[in-house]
Coordinates of N, CA and C and ligand atoms in Angstrom, one line a residue:
M1 N -5.7 -8.1 -19.3 CA -5.7 -6.5 -18.4 C -6.1 -6.6 -16.8
K2 N -5.2 -6.5 -16.1 CA -6.5 -5.8 -14.4 C -6.3 -5.1 -14.3
K3 N -7.1 -4.1 -13.1 CA -6.6 -3.4 -12.5 C -6.5 -4.1 -11.0
I4 N -5.2 -2.3 -11.0 CA -4.7 -2.2 -9.8 C -4.4 -0.5 -9.2
L5 N -5.1 -0.9 -7.8 CA -4.6 -0.1 -7.0 C -3.1 0.4 -6.5
V6 N -3.3 1.2 -6.5 CA -2.0 1.8 -6.5 C -1.7 2.4 -5.0
L7 N -1.8 2.7 -2.9 CA -2.0 3.5 -2.5 C -0.8 4.0 -2.0
S8 N -0.4 4.7 -2.4 CA 1.0 5.6 -1.4 C 0.4 7.0 0.1
T9 N 0.7 6.0 0.8 CA 0.6 6.4 1.5 C 1.8 7.0 2.4
S10 N 2.5 8.0 1.9 CA 3.9 9.0 2.9 C 2.8 10.1 3.0
P11 N 2.7 11.1 3.7 CA 2.3 12.1 3.5 C 3.5 12.8 3.3
R12 N 5.3 12.8 2.8 CA 5.9 13.6 2.1 C 5.7 13.4 0.4
K13 N 5.2 14.4 -0.3 CA 5.3 15.3 -1.6 C 6.4 14.4 -1.9
G14 N 5.8 13.8 -3.5 CA 7.6 13.7 -4.0 C 8.6 13.3 -2.7
G15 N 8.1 12.4 -2.7 CA 9.1 11.3 -1.0 C 9.4 10.2 -2.1
N16 N 10.5 9.0 -1.4 CA 10.9 8.1 -2.3 C 10.0 7.2 -2.3
S17 N 8.6 6.4 -1.3 CA 7.9 5.9 -0.9 C 6.9 6.2 -2.8
D18 N 6.9 7.3 -3.0 CA 6.0 7.6 -3.6 C 6.4 7.4 -5.4
M19 N 8.4 7.6 -5.2 CA 8.7 7.5 -6.3 C 8.5 6.2 -6.8
L20 N 8.8 5.5 -5.8 CA 8.9 4.2 -7.1 C 7.0 3.3 -7.2
A21 N 6.5 4.0 -6.0 CA 5.5 3.6 -6.8 C 5.4 4.2 -8.7
D22 N 5.0 5.7 -8.5 CA 5.0 5.9 -9.5 C 6.3 4.5 -11.1
A23 N 7.2 4.5 -10.1 CA 8.0 3.2 -11.2 C 6.7 1.9 -11.6
F24 N 6.9 2.0 -10.1 CA 5.4 0.7 -10.7 C 4.6 0.5 -11.6
I25 N 3.9 2.1 -11.2 CA 3.0 2.9 -12.2 C 4.0 3.0 -13.6
E26 N 4.8 2.7 -14.2 CA 5.3 3.2 -15.0 C 5.6 1.1 -16.4
G27 N 5.7 1.1 -15.3 CA 6.1 -0.5 -15.4 C 5.0 -1.1 -15.7
A28 N 3.5 -1.1 -15.3 CA 2.6 -0.9 -15.5 C 1.0 -0.9 -16.7
R29 N 1.3 0.3 -16.6 CA 0.6 0.3 -18.0 C 1.4 0.3 -18.9
E30 N 2.9 0.0 -18.9 CA 3.3 -0.7 -20.5 C 2.9 -1.8 -20.6
A31 N 2.4 -2.4 -19.5 CA 2.1 -3.7 -19.8 C 0.8 -4.2 -20.4
G32 N -0.2 -2.6 -20.4 CA -0.8 -2.3 -20.9 C -2.7 -2.6 -19.4
H33 N -2.1 -2.6 -18.1 CA -2.9 -2.5 -16.9 C -3.8 -1.4 -16.6
A34 N -4.5 -1.4 -15.7 CA -5.3 0.2 -15.4 C -4.6 0.0 -14.2
V35 N -3.8 1.4 -13.9 CA -3.5 1.7 -12.1 C -4.6 3.0 -12.3
E36 N -5.5 3.3 -11.0 CA -5.4 4.3 -10.6 C -4.7 3.9 -9.7
K37 N -4.5 5.5 -8.9 CA -3.5 5.9 -7.6 C -4.1 6.3 -7.0
V38 N -3.6 6.6 -5.3 CA -4.1 7.0 -4.2 C -3.3 7.9 -3.7
C39 N -3.3 8.6 -3.4 CA -2.3 9.3 -2.3 C -3.0 9.9 -0.6
L40 N -2.5 8.9 0.1 CA -2.9 9.4 1.1 C -3.5 10.2 2.2
R41 N -1.7 11.1 1.8 CA -1.5 12.8 1.6 C -2.8 13.7 2.3
E42 N -3.9 13.2 1.0 CA -4.4 14.9 0.4 C -6.2 13.5 0.7
K43 N -6.3 12.9 1.5 CA -7.4 12.7 1.7 C -7.5 12.7 4.0
D44 N -8.6 12.3 4.1 CA -9.0 12.6 4.8 C -9.4 10.6 5.5
I45 N -8.7 10.1 6.7 CA -8.1 9.2 6.8 C -8.4 9.1 8.4
R46 N -10.3 9.0 9.7 CA -9.6 8.9 10.8 C -9.1 7.5 11.6
F47 N -9.5 7.4 12.4 CA -8.8 5.6 13.6 C -10.0 5.5 13.1
C48 N -10.3 3.6 12.8 CA -10.9 3.1 13.5 C -11.6 2.9 14.6
K49 N -12.7 3.2 15.0 CA -13.7 2.7 16.3 C -13.6 1.6 16.8
G50 N -13.4 0.8 16.4 CA -13.4 -0.3 16.7 C -14.8 -0.8 17.1
C51 N -15.5 -0.6 16.7 CA -17.3 -0.4 17.1 C -16.9 -2.3 16.3
L52 N -16.7 -2.8 15.2 CA -17.3 -3.1 14.5 C -18.4 -3.9 13.9
A53 N -19.0 -3.1 14.0 CA -19.9 -2.9 12.9 C -20.3 -3.2 11.9
C54 N -18.8 -3.1 11.5 CA -19.5 -3.8 9.9 C -19.3 -4.3 9.6
Q55 N -19.7 -5.2 10.6 CA -18.8 -7.1 10.7 C -20.4 -7.3 10.4
K56 N -21.5 -6.1 10.3 CA -22.8 -6.6 10.3 C -22.7 -5.9 9.4
T57 N -22.5 -5.2 9.4 CA -23.5 -4.3 7.8 C -22.2 -3.8 7.3
Q58 N -21.3 -4.9 6.3 CA -20.2 -3.7 5.6 C -20.1 -3.1 5.6
S59 N -20.5 -2.3 6.1 CA -19.7 -0.5 6.1 C -19.6 0.0 7.4
C60 N -18.6 1.0 7.4 CA -18.8 2.4 8.0 C -18.7 2.9 9.0
V61 N -19.4 3.0 10.0 CA -20.3 3.7 11.0 C -19.3 5.4 10.4
I62 N -18.0 5.9 9.6 CA -17.7 7.0 10.5 C -17.2 7.5 8.9
H63 N -17.8 8.2 8.2 CA -18.2 9.2 7.5 C -17.2 10.3 7.4
D64 N -16.0 9.6 6.3 CA -14.3 10.1 5.2 C -13.9 10.0 4.3
D65 N -12.6 9.7 4.1 CA -12.7 9.7 2.9 C -12.3 7.9 2.6
A66 N -12.1 7.3 3.9 CA -11.6 6.2 4.0 C -12.9 5.3 3.1
P67 N -14.5 5.3 3.3 CA -14.7 4.1 2.3 C -14.7 3.6 0.8
A68 N -15.1 5.7 0.4 CA -14.6 5.3 -1.2 C -13.3 3.9 -1.7
I69 N -11.9 4.7 -0.5 CA -10.9 4.1 -1.4 C -10.9 2.7 -0.8
V70 N -12.0 2.4 0.5 CA -11.8 0.7 1.0 C -12.4 0.0 -0.2
R71 N -13.5 0.6 -1.1 CA -14.6 -0.2 -2.1 C -13.6 0.1 -3.9
S72 N -12.4 1.2 -3.8 CA -12.1 0.4 -4.3 C -10.8 -0.4 -4.7
M73 N -10.2 -1.2 -2.9 CA -9.7 -1.9 -3.0 C -10.5 -3.0 -3.2
Q74 N -12.0 -3.1 -2.6 CA -12.4 -4.2 -2.7 C -13.1 -5.0 -4.4
Q75 N -12.8 -4.2 -5.0 CA -12.7 -4.6 -6.8 C -11.1 -4.4 -7.5
A76 N -10.4 -3.7 -7.0 CA -9.0 -3.8 -7.5 C -9.2 -5.6 -8.0
D77 N -8.2 -5.6 -8.6 CA -7.3 -7.1 -8.9 C -6.0 -7.2 -7.8
V78 N -5.5 -6.6 -7.9 CA -4.9 -6.2 -7.4 C -3.8 -5.0 -6.7
L79 N -3.5 -5.8 -5.1 CA -3.3 -4.1 -4.2 C -1.9 -3.6 -4.1
V80 N -1.6 -2.5 -4.5 CA 0.4 -2.1 -3.9 C -0.2 -0.8 -3.1
F81 N 1.2 -1.0 -1.6 CA 1.1 -0.3 -1.0 C 2.8 0.6 -1.0
A82 N 2.6 1.8 -0.9 CA 4.0 2.8 -0.9 C 4.5 3.3 0.5
T83 N 5.4 2.2 1.7 CA 5.3 3.0 2.9 C 6.2 3.7 3.0
P84 N 6.6 4.8 3.4 CA 8.3 5.1 5.0 C 8.3 3.7 5.5
V85 N 9.5 3.3 6.3 CA 9.3 2.8 7.1 C 9.1 3.8 8.6
Y86 N 8.8 4.3 9.5 CA 8.7 4.6 10.6 C 8.9 3.6 11.8
Y87 N 9.3 3.6 12.4 CA 10.2 3.1 13.6 C 10.0 1.6 13.2
Y88 N 10.4 0.9 11.8 CA 11.0 0.1 11.8 C 9.9 -0.3 11.6
A89 N 8.4 0.5 11.0 CA 7.0 -0.2 10.3 C 6.9 0.3 9.8
M90 N 5.4 -0.1 8.9 CA 4.3 1.1 8.3 C 4.1 2.4 8.5
C91 N 4.0 3.0 7.7 CA 3.8 3.9 8.7 C 2.2 4.6 9.2
G92 N 2.6 5.6 10.1 CA 0.5 5.7 10.3 C -0.2 5.7 9.6
Q93 N -0.2 6.5 8.1 CA -1.0 5.9 7.5 C -2.1 5.0 6.6
M94 N -0.4 3.9 7.2 CA -1.4 2.7 6.4 C -1.5 2.3 7.1
K95 N -0.8 2.3 8.1 CA -1.8 1.5 9.4 C -3.2 1.2 9.0
T96 N -3.8 2.3 9.7 CA -5.1 3.3 9.5 C -5.7 2.7 8.7
L97 N -5.2 2.6 7.4 CA -6.4 2.3 6.4 C -6.7 0.3 6.2
L98 N -5.8 0.4 6.0 CA -5.5 -0.8 7.0 C -7.5 -1.9 7.4
D99 N -6.4 -1.0 8.8 CA -7.7 -0.7 9.7 C -9.3 -1.3 9.5
R100 N -9.0 0.4 8.9 CA -9.7 1.3 8.9 C -11.2 0.0 6.8
A101 N -10.4 -1.0 6.3 CA -10.4 -2.0 5.7 C -11.1 -2.5 6.8
N102 N -11.1 -2.7 7.2 CA -12.2 -3.6 8.2 C -13.7 -4.0 7.5
P103 N -14.4 -3.6 7.0 CA -15.4 -4.0 6.7 C -15.3 -4.8 6.1
L104 N -13.9 -4.9 4.0 CA -13.9 -6.1 3.7 C -13.7 -7.6 4.8
F105 N -13.9 -7.5 5.3 CA -13.1 -9.0 6.0 C -13.7 -10.1 6.0
P106 N -15.0 -9.3 6.3 CA -16.2 -10.7 5.8 C -17.4 -10.6 4.4
A107 N -16.3 -9.9 3.8 CA -17.0 -9.3 2.5 C -16.4 -10.5 1.2
E108 N -16.8 -10.3 0.5 CA -16.3 -10.8 -0.8 C -15.2 -9.8 -1.1
Y109 N -14.1 -10.3 -1.6 CA -13.4 -8.6 -2.7 C -12.0 -9.6 -3.3
A110 N -12.4 -8.4 -4.4 CA -11.7 -9.2 -5.9 C -10.1 -9.8 -5.2
F111 N -9.1 -8.6 -5.2 CA -7.7 -8.8 -4.6 C -7.3 -10.0 -5.0
R112 N -5.9 -10.3 -5.5 CA -5.7 -11.5 -4.7 C -3.9 -11.3 -4.9
D113 N -3.5 -10.4 -5.5 CA -1.8 -10.7 -5.5 C -1.6 -8.9 -4.8
V114 N -0.7 -8.8 -3.6 CA -0.7 -8.0 -2.9 C 1.5 -7.2 -3.0
Y115 N 1.7 -6.1 -3.8 CA 2.5 -5.7 -3.7 C 3.3 -4.7 -2.7
L116 N 3.8 -5.5 -2.1 CA 4.2 -3.8 -1.2 C 6.2 -2.2 -1.6
L117 N 6.3 -1.7 -1.5 CA 7.3 -0.3 -2.3 C 7.7 -0.1 -0.7
A118 N 8.7 -0.1 0.2 CA 9.3 0.5 1.2 C 11.1 1.6 0.4
A119 N 10.6 2.6 1.2 CA 11.5 3.3 1.9 C 12.3 3.6 3.1
A120 N 13.1 3.4 3.4 CA 14.2 4.0 4.5 C 15.4 4.2 5.0
A121 N 15.2 5.0 5.7 CA 16.8 6.4 5.9 C 17.4 4.4 6.2
D122 N 17.1 3.8 6.4 CA 18.5 3.0 7.3 C 18.8 1.9 5.5
G123 N 20.1 1.2 5.7 CA 21.3 1.3 4.5 C 20.6 -0.4 4.2
D124 N 20.5 -1.2 5.5 CA 20.4 -2.6 5.5 C 18.6 -3.4 5.1
E125 N 18.5 -4.1 4.2 CA 17.5 -4.5 3.9 C 16.9 -4.8 4.7
S126 N 17.5 -5.3 6.3 CA 16.0 -5.4 7.3 C 15.5 -4.1 7.8
A127 N 15.7 -3.1 7.7 CA 15.3 -1.9 7.5 C 13.0 -2.0 7.7
V128 N 13.1 -3.7 6.3 CA 12.0 -3.7 5.8 C 11.1 -4.5 6.5
D129 N 11.8 -5.0 7.7 CA 10.9 -6.3 7.3 C 10.0 -6.1 8.5
G130 N 9.6 -5.5 9.6 CA 8.9 -4.8 10.6 C 7.1 -4.7 9.2
V131 N 7.9 -4.3 8.2 CA 7.1 -3.6 7.2 C 6.3 -5.2 6.7
V132 N 7.4 -6.1 6.4 CA 6.6 -7.5 5.7 C 6.2 -7.7 6.8
N133 N 6.0 -7.6 7.8 CA 5.2 -9.1 9.4 C 4.2 -8.0 8.6
G134 N 4.0 -6.8 9.1 CA 2.8 -5.9 9.8 C 1.7 -6.2 8.1
L135 N 2.0 -6.6 7.3 CA 1.3 -6.4 6.2 C 0.9 -8.2 6.4
N136 N 2.0 -8.8 6.1 CA 1.9 -9.9 6.4 C 0.4 -9.7 6.8
G137 N 0.4 -10.0 8.0 CA -0.5 -9.2 9.1 C -2.4 -9.1 8.9
W138 N -2.5 -8.1 8.2 CA -3.2 -7.6 7.8 C -4.0 -9.4 5.8
I139 N -2.9 -9.6 5.4 CA -3.1 -10.2 3.9 C -3.7 -12.1 4.9
T140 N -2.8 -12.1 5.8 CA -3.0 -13.4 6.4 C -4.9 -13.5 6.8
C141 N -5.8 -12.5 7.4 CA -6.9 -13.1 7.5 C -7.5 -11.5 5.8
F142 N -7.1 -12.6 4.7 CA -7.6 -11.6 3.4 C -6.8 -13.4 2.9
D143 N -7.5 -14.5 2.9 CA -6.7 -15.8 2.5 C -6.6 -15.7 0.8
K144 N -7.2 -14.9 0.8 CA -7.2 -15.5 -0.7 C -6.4 -14.4 -1.5
S145 N -5.3 -13.8 -0.6 CA -4.8 -12.9 -1.3 C -3.1 -13.1 -0.7
R146 N -2.0 -12.7 -1.7 CA -0.6 -13.4 -1.3 C 0.1 -11.9 -1.6
L147 N 1.4 -11.7 -0.5 CA 2.2 -10.8 -0.7 C 3.1 -11.3 -2.0
R148 N 3.0 -11.0 -3.0 CA 3.9 -11.6 -4.1 C 5.5 -10.3 -4.2
G149 N 5.5 -9.7 -3.8 CA 6.2 -8.8 -4.2 C 6.9 -8.2 -3.5
V150 N 7.8 -7.2 -2.8 CA 8.2 -6.4 -1.8 C 9.7 -5.7 -2.3
V151 N 9.8 -4.5 -2.5 CA 10.9 -3.1 -2.8 C 11.8 -2.9 -2.2
R152 N 12.2 -3.3 -1.7 CA 13.5 -2.6 0.2 C 14.1 -1.4 -0.5
G153 N 13.4 -0.1 -0.8 CA 14.1 1.6 -1.2 C 15.0 1.0 0.0
V154 N 15.9 0.8 0.5 CA 17.6 1.5 1.7 C 18.3 2.1 1.1
G155 N 18.4 2.6 2.2 CA 19.4 4.1 2.4 C 19.2 5.2 1.7
A156 N 17.7 4.7 1.6 CA 17.0 6.7 1.1 C 16.6 7.6 2.0
T157 N 17.2 9.3 2.7 CA 16.4 9.8 4.0 C 15.9 11.1 3.3
L158 N 16.7 11.6 2.3 CA 16.0 12.8 2.2 C 15.4 12.7 0.7
P159 N 13.7 13.5 0.1 CA 13.3 13.6 -0.4 C 14.0 13.1 -2.2
G160 N 13.7 12.2 -2.2 CA 14.4 12.0 -4.2 C 15.9 11.7 -3.8
D161 N 16.2 11.1 -2.1 CA 18.0 9.3 -2.4 C 16.9 8.8 -3.1
I162 N 16.2 8.2 -3.5 CA 15.8 6.9 -4.3 C 16.6 7.0 -5.5
R163 N 16.6 8.1 -6.0 CA 17.7 8.4 -7.2 C 18.9 7.5 -7.1
Q164 N 19.7 8.0 -6.2 CA 20.8 7.3 -6.2 C 21.0 5.9 -6.5
K165 N 19.7 5.0 -5.7 CA 18.7 3.4 -5.8 C 18.8 3.2 -6.7
P166 N 19.1 3.2 -8.2 CA 18.8 2.4 -9.5 C 18.1 1.3 -9.7
A167 N 18.5 0.2 -8.6 CA 17.9 -0.9 -8.9 C 16.7 -1.2 -8.1
A168 N 16.5 0.0 -7.6 CA 15.3 -0.2 -6.1 C 14.7 0.4 -7.3
L169 N 14.6 1.7 -7.9 CA 13.7 1.7 -9.8 C 13.3 1.3 -9.5
E170 N 14.1 0.3 -10.9 CA 14.2 -0.2 -11.2 C 13.5 -2.0 -11.6
A171 N 13.6 -2.0 -10.1 CA 12.6 -3.9 -9.5 C 11.2 -3.0 -9.1
A172 N 11.1 -2.1 -9.2 CA 10.0 -2.1 -8.6 C 8.7 -1.5 -9.9
R173 N 10.1 -0.7 -11.5 CA 9.3 -1.3 -13.0 C 9.2 -2.2 -12.6
Q174 N 9.9 -3.0 -12.7 CA 9.9 -4.8 -12.6 C 8.6 -5.9 -12.4
M175 N 8.2 -4.9 -11.4 CA 7.1 -5.9 -10.6 C 5.8 -5.6 -11.0
G176 N 5.9 -3.5 -11.7 CA 4.8 -3.0 -12.9 C 4.6 -4.1 -13.7
R177 N 5.5 -4.2 -14.3 CA 5.8 -4.5 -15.4 C 4.9 -6.0 -15.2
Q178 N 5.4 -6.9 -14.6 CA 4.8 -8.4 -14.8 C 4.3 -8.7 -13.3
A179 N 2.8 -7.8 -12.9 CA 2.5 -7.4 -11.9 C 1.0 -8.7 -13.2
Ligands
FMN1 C1 9.0 9.8 11.8 C2 9.8 8.8 11.2 C3 10.0 7.9 11.5 C4 11.5 7.5 11.0 N1 11.6 6.2 11.3 C5 13.0 5.4 10.7 C6 13.3 4.2 10.6 O1 12.9 2.8 12.0 N2 13.8 3.2 9.9 C7 14.5 4.2 8.8 O2 15.4 4.0 8.4 N3 14.1 5.3 9.1 C8 13.0 5.4 9.1 N4 12.7 6.9 8.9 C9 12.9 7.6 7.6 C10 12.5 7.0 6.6 O3 12.2 6.3 6.8 C11 13.0 7.9 5.8 O4 12.8 9.5 5.8 C12 11.8 7.2 3.7 O5 13.2 7.5 2.6 C13 10.8 8.3 4.4 O6 10.4 7.6 3.0 P1 8.8 8.8 2.1 O7 9.9 9.7 1.8 O8 8.1 8.1 1.1 O9 8.5 9.2 2.9 C14 12.0 8.0 9.8 C15 11.4 8.5 9.2 C16 10.2 9.7 10.2 C17 9.5 11.1 9.8

């Protein structure tokens, strides 16, 4: 049994990337994994100040909801990021969390496998390339981890449009089962 942390980063409730996250969770629970889901839209997460104090203290000078989420990230075996594509990149909420996870850079961490679930209006799978590049930049700095799988939920604009893309939802469910 693995400890899986799913980070749903869209500000849109019931949105397409959140539905991909729920499909992944369904599969992971079927496989017997322990899953925690965190929705960033319910959290207060401020921007990293860039002070780098965390590199000495391993804790952040900002007292908001990020440190608790970062602790959960540190302890999870598997991280799953669900994001909408915003201007061919990850959404700002997800990037802000990755920056705030900087206390983990000099620390020990459990996670090894990282998954990405992305939703985009554009129907071309390349619409997600910028998100993959951005997340890989973060993963490169955590060299015990690797990007294990990506679901490209393309051609989904309005909340729930992803239901018209059953292959993407099934891919997320299957990824959860095999995590
Ligand atoms: C600020 C903003 C920027 C967006 N930029 C893109 C984009 O560059 N490419 C694209 O295909 N879709 C873009 N979209 C559309 C979203 O990716 C799409 O609606 C997606 O389904 C949203 O996922 P969500 O429901 O999980 O929030 C953008 C949407 C917003 C609000």
